[in-house]
Tab-separated table of C-alpha atoms in Angstrom:
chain	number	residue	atom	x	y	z
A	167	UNK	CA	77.354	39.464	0.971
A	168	UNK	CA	76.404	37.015	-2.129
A	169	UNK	CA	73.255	39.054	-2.799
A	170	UNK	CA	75.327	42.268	-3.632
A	171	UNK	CA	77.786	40.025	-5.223
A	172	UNK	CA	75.200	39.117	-7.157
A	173	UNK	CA	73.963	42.522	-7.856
A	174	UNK	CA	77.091	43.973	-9.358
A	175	UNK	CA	77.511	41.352	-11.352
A	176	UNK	CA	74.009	42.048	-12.959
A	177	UNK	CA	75.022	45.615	-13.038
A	178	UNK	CA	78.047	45.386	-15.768
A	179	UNK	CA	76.523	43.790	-18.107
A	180	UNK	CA	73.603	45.884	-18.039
A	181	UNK	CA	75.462	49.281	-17.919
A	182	UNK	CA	77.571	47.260	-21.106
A	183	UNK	CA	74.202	46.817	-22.868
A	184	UNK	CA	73.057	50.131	-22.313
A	185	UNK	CA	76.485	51.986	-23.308
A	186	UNK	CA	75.914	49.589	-26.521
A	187	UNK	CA	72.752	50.787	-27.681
A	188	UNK	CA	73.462	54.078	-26.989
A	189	UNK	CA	76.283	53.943	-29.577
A	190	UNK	CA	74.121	51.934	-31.465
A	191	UNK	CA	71.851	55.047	-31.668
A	192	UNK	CA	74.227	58.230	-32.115
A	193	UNK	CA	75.685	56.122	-35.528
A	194	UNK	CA	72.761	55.889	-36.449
A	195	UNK	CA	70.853	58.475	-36.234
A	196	UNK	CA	73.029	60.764	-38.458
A	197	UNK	CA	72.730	58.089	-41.071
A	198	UNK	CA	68.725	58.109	-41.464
């Protein structure tokens, strides 16, 4: 049970990260 635990809580703030950047990138990109 603590290894999935574990897990998911990796999982949010990687899925946070990646929503980030990819927000990151669509501003962007109309800019340049």
């Amino acid at each position: 049970m603590k290894s999935n635990k574990d897990k998911s809580l990796w999982l949010i703030p990687a899925g946070v990260s990646l929503l980030i950047a990819l927000l990151g990138v669509l501003i962007l990109t109309p800019m340049m």
